[in-house]
């Protein structure tokens, strides 16, 4: 089993990934509005 | 923005969630979804930011059709990007690498994922294709198609995500039932096949008169408010000029009330109808290519064509549309401010008239077509200080704040009337043949929800307008005048109520200037079908309905269709 499989391909990491998705999407929204206003929306 | 308008945040979240869900269902892998979304968001954010810095405009959906010019814009990018971009964009990449290493995906079979994605896309397409539905959805989140009449405030008030989505929804113009090359040419084909010489000038000995068209903001005969008295006649000049033999007046039937100047303006200039475009949008957002208009017609005849507006040139997207309508020059508030007079925060009609006169004087080597849009009497109509009241207004039926609105509005009418008198005096003083069309674009909404009209009993309560009420609310005065004896009455076949789309062919006929085949088509229908629009929904004959259908088809044809109606 390679390092990638050992370190990343496990249930805990998957949970971390999916739990960061809302943050990622909010980051997308934030960036669009930030680039529009030049400041935090 | 989000703190003050949580519904807007909810709307934005729904848009981004649905986009991510559709991507995930298609790609399955989380890292592909995040990479695509991150890239699109970053590129769109950069383009919006750079466009704002370059020319003050935001990124609009229709800019995608000009993607080939993107390189020019990106060239400016490295200097203008705000600093947080260089933090957030790499974070997107970092997250994407993490997602790729973990190889997170949605554990759904393709036969569940793909139909799910299709369902989402279909739902979006259905909402897009039904402007009534999308309009109601926008309302639920505190937005409206009206928001896009001024894009800068749309993007400022609603933010990028909501404003861009709103613009996407507003671009939908559905193909009318029965639209085809045959259907269009059945109406206008015989005109297209006639030799151009058939449309040549004839009535005025072939000379080319200067043409002035003035759209006077919210101009109407305020004296028609029942039971209202005025300390002096606010329309003295209009009355005097109307009484002259060389003048012709009547009612212009419009599709706007209380606002929506651009609808009237678009119909006047193009001869098309805004009835079947998305309600509340600026028709100019559909003008992405050159459009045959009365303006381009005059330009083709050697006229110098000038638009003059004493307000922000980007309002209603005029600045981008006017060159495509055939205007050589567009003079706006920015050009006027150095020597402008202001009243209630707006440039006065007097200043605008100065610019009309100066334009004629400075371009005397060619005939001129001038389209001027006033601003002085624009809403809102608050209370006027007593020392500024020239015409006192009384009506015991009006609530105090509504009477204030009527009083303030009346002062504006008085000043518009003064400017009209001055312009006609100038026309009379000229040696060159000059014709004028002066009209109001819509009635003002005096008091909230037309209260002045209701409280005075001029129209019935808003829930049950009669046909007469609708005709009253959607009609403004028009005045034709010339210094060379143009016979407007004969040209109008004596009609006193005329729709917007008939006005420029009528003017051309009376002045003996050339008409396009479409203008001739409109003109040939003036006597039989002088006015109709969906707002007043007046009764018309079967032939009238056929004519209205032709307007619908030709409008679509020219705005979004294949342009079968062009020569």
XYZ file of C-alpha atoms in Angstrom:
608
model
C 0.000 0.000 0.000
C 1.484 3.368 -1.062
C 1.879 6.458 1.094
C -1.076 8.128 -0.592
C -3.318 5.181 0.204
C -2.093 5.048 3.791
C -2.294 8.748 4.585
C -5.145 10.069 2.497
C -7.409 7.324 1.285
C -9.234 6.629 4.478
C -12.580 7.379 6.027
C -11.279 10.179 8.287
C -9.798 12.094 5.373
C -12.958 11.681 3.326
C -14.977 13.116 6.200
C -12.567 16.060 6.410
C -12.888 16.598 2.628
C -16.655 16.626 2.560
C -16.873 18.780 5.651
C -14.675 21.401 4.033
C -16.839 21.551 0.905
C -19.296 24.119 2.365
C -16.308 26.265 3.279
C -14.961 25.900 -0.247
C -18.306 26.901 -1.775
C -18.629 29.849 0.556
C -15.113 30.813 -0.493
C -16.313 30.825 -4.114
C -19.180 33.136 -3.234
C -16.957 35.316 -1.125
C -14.384 35.659 -3.898
C -17.018 36.666 -6.474
C -18.435 39.341 -4.205
C -15.033 40.452 -2.967
C -13.837 40.945 -6.540
C -17.063 42.855 -7.245
C -16.941 45.202 -4.268
C -13.215 45.286 -3.600
C -14.071 44.489 -0.005
C -15.867 41.807 2.011
C -19.547 41.620 1.013
C -24.626 43.460 1.878
C -25.404 39.945 3.135
C -25.811 41.227 6.711
C -28.533 43.628 5.630
C -30.191 41.281 3.149
C -30.070 37.695 4.392
C -32.443 36.600 1.628
C -29.831 37.632 -0.877
C -27.250 35.463 0.875
C -29.726 32.591 0.757
C -30.211 33.171 -2.988
C -26.459 33.199 -3.577
C -26.005 30.030 -1.530
C -28.745 28.265 -3.490
C -27.140 29.285 -6.800
C -23.689 28.044 -5.796
C -25.067 24.852 -4.214
C -27.060 23.965 -7.302
C -24.078 24.678 -9.534
C -21.822 22.495 -7.378
C -24.444 19.740 -7.184
C -24.817 19.651 -10.981
C -21.035 19.521 -11.422
C -20.630 16.797 -8.829
C -23.339 14.672 -10.351
C -21.669 14.948 -13.744
C -18.021 14.568 -12.654
C -18.424 12.311 -9.613
C -14.954 13.259 -8.343
C -14.884 16.056 -5.820
C -11.536 17.390 -7.027
C -12.809 17.835 -10.619
C -15.835 19.714 -9.292
C -13.749 21.977 -7.066
C -11.186 22.615 -9.807
C -13.872 23.565 -12.347
C -15.787 25.725 -9.915
C -12.653 27.382 -8.543
C -11.382 28.137 -12.030
C -14.686 29.577 -13.247
C -15.108 31.679 -10.106
C -11.544 32.976 -10.282
C -11.692 33.821 -13.986
C -15.128 35.450 -13.731
C -14.049 37.359 -10.621
C -10.934 38.613 -12.364
C -12.828 39.651 -15.517
C -15.437 41.480 -13.437
C -12.771 43.243 -11.443
C -10.719 44.191 -14.487
C -13.756 45.371 -16.456
C -14.792 47.528 -13.518
C -11.341 49.034 -13.385
C -11.086 49.459 -17.154
C -14.419 51.039 -18.026
C -16.645 50.995 -14.948
C -18.850 48.183 -16.271
C -19.416 44.853 -14.584
C -19.192 41.468 -16.220
C -22.509 40.659 -17.911
C -23.716 37.336 -19.339
C -23.764 38.806 -22.842
C -20.070 39.591 -22.518
C -19.499 35.889 -23.101
C -20.280 36.535 -26.758
C -17.230 38.803 -26.819
C -14.911 36.249 -25.220
C -12.407 36.771 -28.024
C -11.626 40.200 -26.548
C -10.904 38.759 -23.120
C -7.161 38.809 -23.743
C -7.182 42.587 -24.045
C -8.814 42.900 -20.640
C -6.653 40.339 -18.896
C -3.655 42.372 -20.048
C -4.535 44.945 -17.399
C -5.155 42.377 -14.696
C -1.948 42.072 -12.781
C -2.091 45.640 -11.552
C -5.722 45.768 -10.528
C -6.479 42.588 -8.607
C -7.276 43.095 -4.934
C -4.797 41.414 -2.563
C -7.117 38.785 -1.060
C -7.447 37.215 -4.496
C -3.861 36.022 -4.207
C -4.771 34.312 -0.933
C -8.094 32.761 -1.883
C -7.195 31.500 -5.357
C -4.213 29.443 -4.104
C -6.432 28.113 -1.321
C -8.811 26.813 -3.988
C -5.875 24.998 -5.537
C -4.761 23.624 -2.165
C -8.234 22.273 -1.436
C -8.388 20.738 -4.883
C -5.070 18.956 -4.380
C -6.333 17.638 -1.034
C -9.543 16.393 -2.646
C -7.512 14.701 -5.379
C -5.199 12.994 -2.895
C -8.112 11.698 -0.858
C -9.911 10.816 -4.073
C -13.249 11.776 -2.548
C -16.213 11.117 -4.771
C -19.943 10.659 -4.563
C -20.775 7.019 -4.328
C -23.615 6.972 -6.756
C -23.965 4.906 -9.903
C -23.998 6.731 -13.210
C -27.636 5.841 -13.790
C -28.526 7.841 -10.703
C -26.006 10.662 -11.157
C -26.656 11.559 -14.761
C -30.458 11.690 -14.570
C -30.020 13.756 -11.403
C -27.784 16.207 -13.250
C -30.229 16.288 -16.158
C -33.083 17.018 -13.751
C -31.200 19.961 -12.243
C -30.262 21.390 -15.638
C -33.791 20.895 -16.956
C -35.261 22.672 -13.937
C -32.915 25.608 -14.531
C -33.840 25.649 -18.240
C -37.554 25.618 -17.434
C -37.186 28.531 -15.017
C -35.141 30.394 -17.644
C -37.748 29.809 -20.331
C -40.607 31.085 -18.170
C -39.934 34.759 -17.367
C -43.128 34.985 -15.301
C -41.917 32.201 -13.038
C -38.365 33.503 -12.779
C -39.729 36.983 -12.018
C -41.742 35.582 -9.111
C -38.744 33.657 -7.793
C -36.641 36.820 -7.888
C -39.356 38.681 -5.984
C -39.231 36.073 -3.216
C -35.605 37.021 -2.662
C -36.222 40.767 -2.767
C -35.138 41.285 -6.373
C -36.860 42.190 -9.601
C -36.149 42.352 -13.338
C -36.413 46.115 -12.844
C -33.100 45.929 -10.993
C -31.202 45.607 -14.243
C -32.279 48.963 -15.680
C -29.098 50.369 -14.162
C -26.459 47.694 -14.035
C -24.144 49.528 -11.664
C -26.845 49.641 -8.969
C -27.895 46.084 -9.811
C -24.395 44.769 -9.106
C -23.970 47.092 -6.147
C -27.277 46.305 -4.432
C -27.558 42.611 -5.294
C -23.908 41.647 -5.506
C -22.257 39.831 -8.368
C -23.785 36.360 -8.043
C -27.394 37.531 -7.802
C -27.017 40.309 -10.378
C -25.339 37.998 -12.894
C -27.997 35.319 -12.361
C -30.738 37.940 -12.716
C -29.197 39.109 -15.995
C -29.005 35.520 -17.252
C -32.719 35.072 -16.563
C -33.544 38.415 -18.177
C -31.925 37.529 -21.493
C -34.736 35.136 -22.344
C -36.855 36.308 -25.219
C -39.064 33.512 -26.397
C -39.656 32.952 -30.069
C -43.275 33.951 -30.718
C -45.683 31.348 -31.953
C -45.655 31.141 -35.719
C -42.310 32.855 -36.231
C -40.762 31.881 -39.564
C -39.297 33.525 -42.647
C -42.577 33.061 -44.461
C -44.624 34.556 -41.649
C -42.414 37.650 -41.535
C -42.184 38.137 -45.294
C -45.920 37.625 -45.660
C -46.274 40.867 -43.725
C -43.391 42.934 -44.955
C -42.038 41.109 -48.005
C -43.780 43.338 -50.533
C -42.131 46.384 -48.956
C -38.716 44.743 -48.950
C -39.024 43.995 -52.659
C -39.930 47.529 -53.665
C -37.182 49.670 -55.154
C -35.609 51.977 -52.576
C -36.610 54.990 -54.671
C -40.226 54.306 -53.696
C -39.353 55.372 -50.171
C -37.529 58.526 -51.183
C -38.328 61.985 -49.952
C -41.072 63.737 -51.841
C -43.228 65.944 -49.690
C -40.623 68.559 -48.950
C -39.036 69.111 -52.325
C -36.161 66.812 -51.428
C -34.613 69.202 -48.904
C -33.403 67.779 -45.657
C -34.885 69.498 -42.626
C -33.276 69.293 -39.206
C -35.262 66.959 -36.997
C -35.501 67.376 -33.225
C -37.211 64.777 -31.084
C -37.600 65.611 -27.400
C -38.654 62.980 -24.895
C -39.774 65.025 -21.914
C -39.508 63.042 -18.693
C -42.941 62.172 -17.248
C -44.578 65.018 -19.183
C -48.365 64.979 -19.084
C -51.218 67.435 -18.701
C -51.375 67.677 -14.914
C -54.488 69.851 -15.257
C -56.456 66.694 -16.070
C -56.297 65.664 -12.404
C -59.925 66.218 -11.461
C -60.721 69.080 -9.116
C -57.193 70.467 -9.145
C -56.593 74.197 -9.461
C -53.376 76.023 -10.319
C -52.332 79.561 -9.482
C -51.147 79.911 -13.075
C -51.212 77.799 -16.202
C -48.220 75.412 -16.017
C -48.581 74.577 -19.710
C -48.935 78.010 -21.211
C -46.421 77.498 -24.017
C -47.694 74.054 -24.877
C -51.196 75.482 -25.233
C -50.071 78.433 -27.343
C -47.951 76.318 -29.679
C -50.658 73.660 -29.981
C -53.094 76.333 -31.158
C -50.894 77.258 -34.106
C -51.778 76.043 -37.562
C -48.334 74.514 -38.058
C -48.664 72.360 -34.933
C -50.399 69.055 -34.400
C -51.127 67.526 -31.004
C -52.719 64.423 -29.602
C -52.118 61.510 -27.270
C -49.131 59.223 -27.492
C -50.110 55.741 -26.381
C -47.188 54.272 -24.450
C -46.350 51.057 -22.662
C -44.942 52.777 -19.590
C -46.497 54.267 -16.459
C -44.684 55.824 -13.522
C -41.326 54.800 -14.982
C -39.819 52.743 -17.781
C -38.790 55.602 -20.056
C -36.671 53.212 -22.054
C -39.686 51.252 -23.254
C -41.226 54.335 -24.856
C -37.864 55.457 -26.159
C -37.057 52.048 -27.664
C -40.417 51.887 -29.409
C -40.134 55.419 -30.761
C -36.640 54.904 -32.163
C -37.028 51.373 -33.499
C -40.712 51.203 -34.431
C -40.781 47.880 -32.577
C -42.815 46.945 -29.515
C -41.447 46.246 -26.049
C -44.643 44.405 -25.142
C -43.153 40.994 -25.743
C -39.737 41.540 -24.207
C -39.172 40.571 -20.588
C -41.095 42.974 -18.409
C -38.909 45.359 -16.478
C -35.752 44.835 -18.462
C -34.106 47.481 -20.580
C -34.779 46.618 -24.239
C -31.263 47.832 -24.926
C -29.835 44.774 -23.252
C -31.002 42.865 -26.322
C -29.269 45.234 -28.710
C -26.041 43.339 -29.205
C -25.710 44.082 -32.932
C -26.544 46.957 -35.230
C -30.256 47.579 -35.470
C -32.191 49.346 -38.202
C -33.891 52.313 -36.547
C -35.156 55.757 -37.420
C -31.762 57.006 -36.288
C -29.813 54.761 -38.646
C -32.290 55.724 -41.356
C -31.473 59.410 -40.909
C -27.781 58.599 -40.720
C -28.059 56.779 -44.051
C -29.563 59.936 -45.534
C -26.502 61.967 -44.576
C -27.776 63.303 -41.279
C -25.563 63.858 -38.284
C -27.291 61.918 -35.528
C -26.926 63.020 -31.915
C -28.398 61.650 -28.710
C -28.520 64.024 -25.747
C -29.446 62.971 -22.227
C -28.949 65.041 -19.110
C -28.202 62.021 -16.918
C -25.844 59.082 -16.576
C -25.156 57.694 -20.054
C -24.984 54.133 -18.764
C -28.538 54.306 -17.439
C -30.654 51.717 -19.262
C -27.406 50.769 -21.065
C -27.906 53.588 -23.541
C -24.195 54.217 -23.955
C -23.588 50.747 -25.331
C -26.790 50.619 -27.398
C -26.801 54.055 -29.012
C -23.937 53.476 -31.453
C -25.742 50.321 -32.623
C -28.953 52.307 -33.152
C -27.085 54.686 -35.449
C -26.124 57.598 -33.222
C -22.911 59.400 -34.209
C -22.604 61.025 -30.813
C -24.134 60.673 -27.360
C -23.910 63.725 -25.110
C -24.594 62.922 -21.452
C -24.453 64.397 -17.978
C -20.668 63.925 -17.925
C -20.340 66.303 -20.882
C -22.800 68.816 -19.433
C -21.787 69.105 -15.803
C -19.209 71.833 -16.382
C -21.867 74.370 -17.404
C -25.085 72.773 -16.181
C -27.845 74.229 -14.055
C -29.330 71.824 -11.512
C -32.732 71.665 -9.856
C -33.741 68.940 -7.383
C -30.383 67.333 -8.110
C -31.073 66.906 -11.817
C -29.745 68.876 -14.785
C -32.455 71.259 -15.908
C -34.374 71.169 -19.177
C -32.978 74.626 -19.839
C -29.447 73.227 -19.900
C -30.540 70.368 -22.126
C -32.167 72.827 -24.525
C -28.898 74.759 -24.646
C -27.167 71.590 -25.801
C -29.811 70.929 -28.441
C -29.376 74.449 -29.808
C -25.582 74.285 -29.634
C -25.544 70.964 -31.450
C -27.592 72.458 -34.289
C -25.426 75.577 -34.438
C -22.153 73.652 -34.356
C -23.127 71.156 -37.045
C -24.803 73.406 -39.581
C -22.875 71.874 -42.489
C -25.121 68.820 -42.484
C -28.728 68.079 -41.616
C -29.188 67.041 -37.991
C -31.251 64.447 -36.254
C -31.327 65.056 -32.509
C -32.951 62.835 -29.926
C -32.994 64.558 -26.531
C -34.142 62.995 -23.254
C -34.858 65.364 -20.378
C -34.335 64.544 -16.718
C -35.377 67.549 -14.649
C -38.857 66.317 -13.799
C -37.854 62.786 -12.884
C -39.268 61.260 -9.706
C -39.123 61.246 -6.745
C -41.467 64.143 -6.059
C -40.901 65.189 -2.468
C -41.940 68.474 -0.891
C -40.797 71.662 -2.620
C -39.711 74.521 -0.369
C -42.412 77.239 -0.376
C -40.002 79.835 -1.795
C -39.366 77.562 -4.798
C -43.032 77.078 -5.661
C -43.895 79.037 -8.807
C -47.242 77.411 -9.528
C -49.361 76.790 -6.421
C -51.603 73.722 -6.566
C -54.799 73.069 -4.619
C -56.987 70.013 -4.327
C -58.815 69.181 -1.096
C -59.154 65.542 -2.110
C -55.410 64.940 -1.906
C -53.535 63.873 1.230
C -50.808 66.284 2.274
C -47.856 64.246 0.960
C -49.661 63.476 -2.300
C -50.426 67.171 -2.784
C -46.726 67.851 -2.144
C -45.864 65.362 -4.893
C -48.318 66.971 -7.327
C -46.995 70.432 -6.471
C -43.390 69.417 -7.009
C -44.271 67.641 -10.233
C -46.167 70.716 -11.455
C -43.083 72.897 -10.985
C -41.210 70.462 -13.228
C -43.934 70.641 -15.858
C -43.785 74.417 -15.697
C -40.035 74.401 -16.373
C -40.410 71.779 -19.126
C -43.022 74.039 -20.710
C -40.695 77.050 -20.494
C -37.978 75.091 -22.280
C -40.432 73.968 -24.940
C -41.381 77.588 -25.568
C -37.727 78.574 -25.838
C -36.960 75.731 -28.234
C -39.895 76.621 -30.492
C -38.832 80.282 -30.458
C -35.398 79.149 -31.567
C -36.870 76.955 -34.323
C -38.938 79.918 -35.544
C -35.790 82.028 -35.669
C -33.965 79.601 -37.934
C -33.670 79.837 -41.680
C -33.122 76.127 -42.050
C -36.214 73.949 -42.169
C -36.645 72.374 -38.744
C -39.247 70.014 -37.332
C -39.925 69.114 -33.729
C -41.596 66.161 -32.066
C -42.103 66.740 -28.353
C -43.749 64.111 -26.146
C -43.984 62.688 -22.641
C -42.687 59.173 -22.116
C -45.106 58.145 -19.388
C -47.336 59.522 -16.668
C -45.695 60.119 -13.290
C -46.670 57.929 -10.366
C -47.793 60.768 -8.123
C -47.872 59.447 -4.571
C -47.406 55.771 -3.899
C -49.339 53.486 -6.211
C -50.853 56.315 -8.311
C -52.609 57.836 -5.318
C -53.056 61.281 -6.890
C -55.045 59.795 -9.746
C -57.163 57.686 -7.405
C -57.782 60.279 -4.675
C -58.895 62.866 -7.229
C -61.219 60.324 -8.832
C -59.406 60.706 -12.139
C -59.144 56.917 -12.380
C -60.873 54.233 -10.387
C -59.131 52.209 -7.708
C -56.115 50.251 -8.906
C -57.693 46.826 -8.677
C -60.370 47.590 -11.251
C -59.143 49.918 -13.948
C -61.616 50.481 -16.720
C -60.606 50.665 -20.379
C -60.840 54.462 -20.128
C -58.600 54.427 -17.028
C -55.988 52.381 -18.832
C -56.030 54.671 -21.841
C -55.641 57.658 -19.524
C -52.773 56.131 -17.558
C -50.879 55.025 -20.654
C -51.273 58.172 -22.754
C -49.118 61.285 -22.781
C -49.316 64.454 -24.873
C -47.423 64.743 -28.141
C -46.762 67.864 -30.164
C -45.488 68.128 -33.729
C -44.245 71.490 -34.917
C -42.240 72.830 -37.844
C -41.091 76.154 -39.216
C -41.760 75.132 -42.812
C -45.415 74.224 -42.796
C -45.148 70.454 -42.617
C -48.657 69.039 -42.733
C -48.670 66.743 -39.727
C -52.442 66.487 -39.561
C -52.742 65.047 -43.059
C -49.758 62.800 -42.485
C -51.461 61.502 -39.321
C -54.777 61.000 -41.154
C -56.245 63.142 -38.409
C -55.582 60.451 -35.786
C -55.368 61.875 -32.271
C -54.317 58.759 -30.377
C -51.197 57.219 -31.811
C -48.888 54.455 -30.634
C -45.180 55.057 -30.127
C -44.139 52.873 -33.062
C -46.074 55.043 -35.527
C -44.509 58.365 -34.557
C -41.276 58.377 -36.539
C -42.827 57.170 -39.814
C -45.452 59.891 -39.360
C -42.759 62.493 -38.760
C -40.793 61.287 -41.787
C -43.877 61.422 -43.969
C -44.789 64.956 -42.901
C -41.204 66.176 -43.347
C -40.649 64.375 -46.627
C -37.615 62.434 -45.455
C -37.006 58.884 -46.619
C -38.440 55.880 -44.883
C -37.123 52.341 -44.554
C -39.418 49.604 -45.885
C -40.428 48.805 -42.306
C -41.254 52.442 -41.591
C -43.417 52.477 -44.712
C -45.122 49.299 -43.527
C -45.886 50.943 -40.195
C -47.045 54.106 -41.882
C -49.407 52.223 -44.171
C -51.062 50.791 -41.059
C -51.346 54.081 -39.182
C -54.739 55.111 -40.492
C -56.391 51.751 -39.784
C -54.506 50.693 -36.660
C -53.353 53.871 -34.920
C -52.785 52.441 -31.454
C -52.626 49.288 -29.426
C -50.495 47.785 -26.701
C -50.982 45.024 -24.170
C -51.106 47.486 -21.264
C -54.209 49.273 -22.438
C -55.473 46.160 -24.213
C -57.937 48.184 -26.272
C -60.409 46.439 -28.497
C -59.169 45.997 -32.028
C -60.472 44.350 -35.170
C -59.196 41.030 -36.514
C -57.089 42.997 -38.979
C -55.732 44.991 -36.061
C -54.834 41.780 -34.268
C -52.994 40.649 -37.378
C -51.043 43.910 -37.448
C -50.172 43.517 -33.766
C -49.011 39.991 -34.498
C -46.761 41.354 -37.234
C -45.188 43.759 -34.730
C -44.591 40.881 -32.371
C -42.915 38.771 -35.056
C -40.845 41.601 -36.494
C -39.703 42.720 -33.040
C -38.472 39.230 -32.266
C -37.034 38.925 -35.756
C -34.918 42.050 -35.352
C -33.991 41.697 -31.710
C -33.227 37.998 -31.428
C -34.294 36.348 -34.654
C -32.941 35.808 -38.151
C -33.715 39.310 -39.416
C -35.910 38.231 -42.300
C -37.550 41.661 -42.046
C -34.473 43.545 -43.202
C -33.988 44.502 -46.864
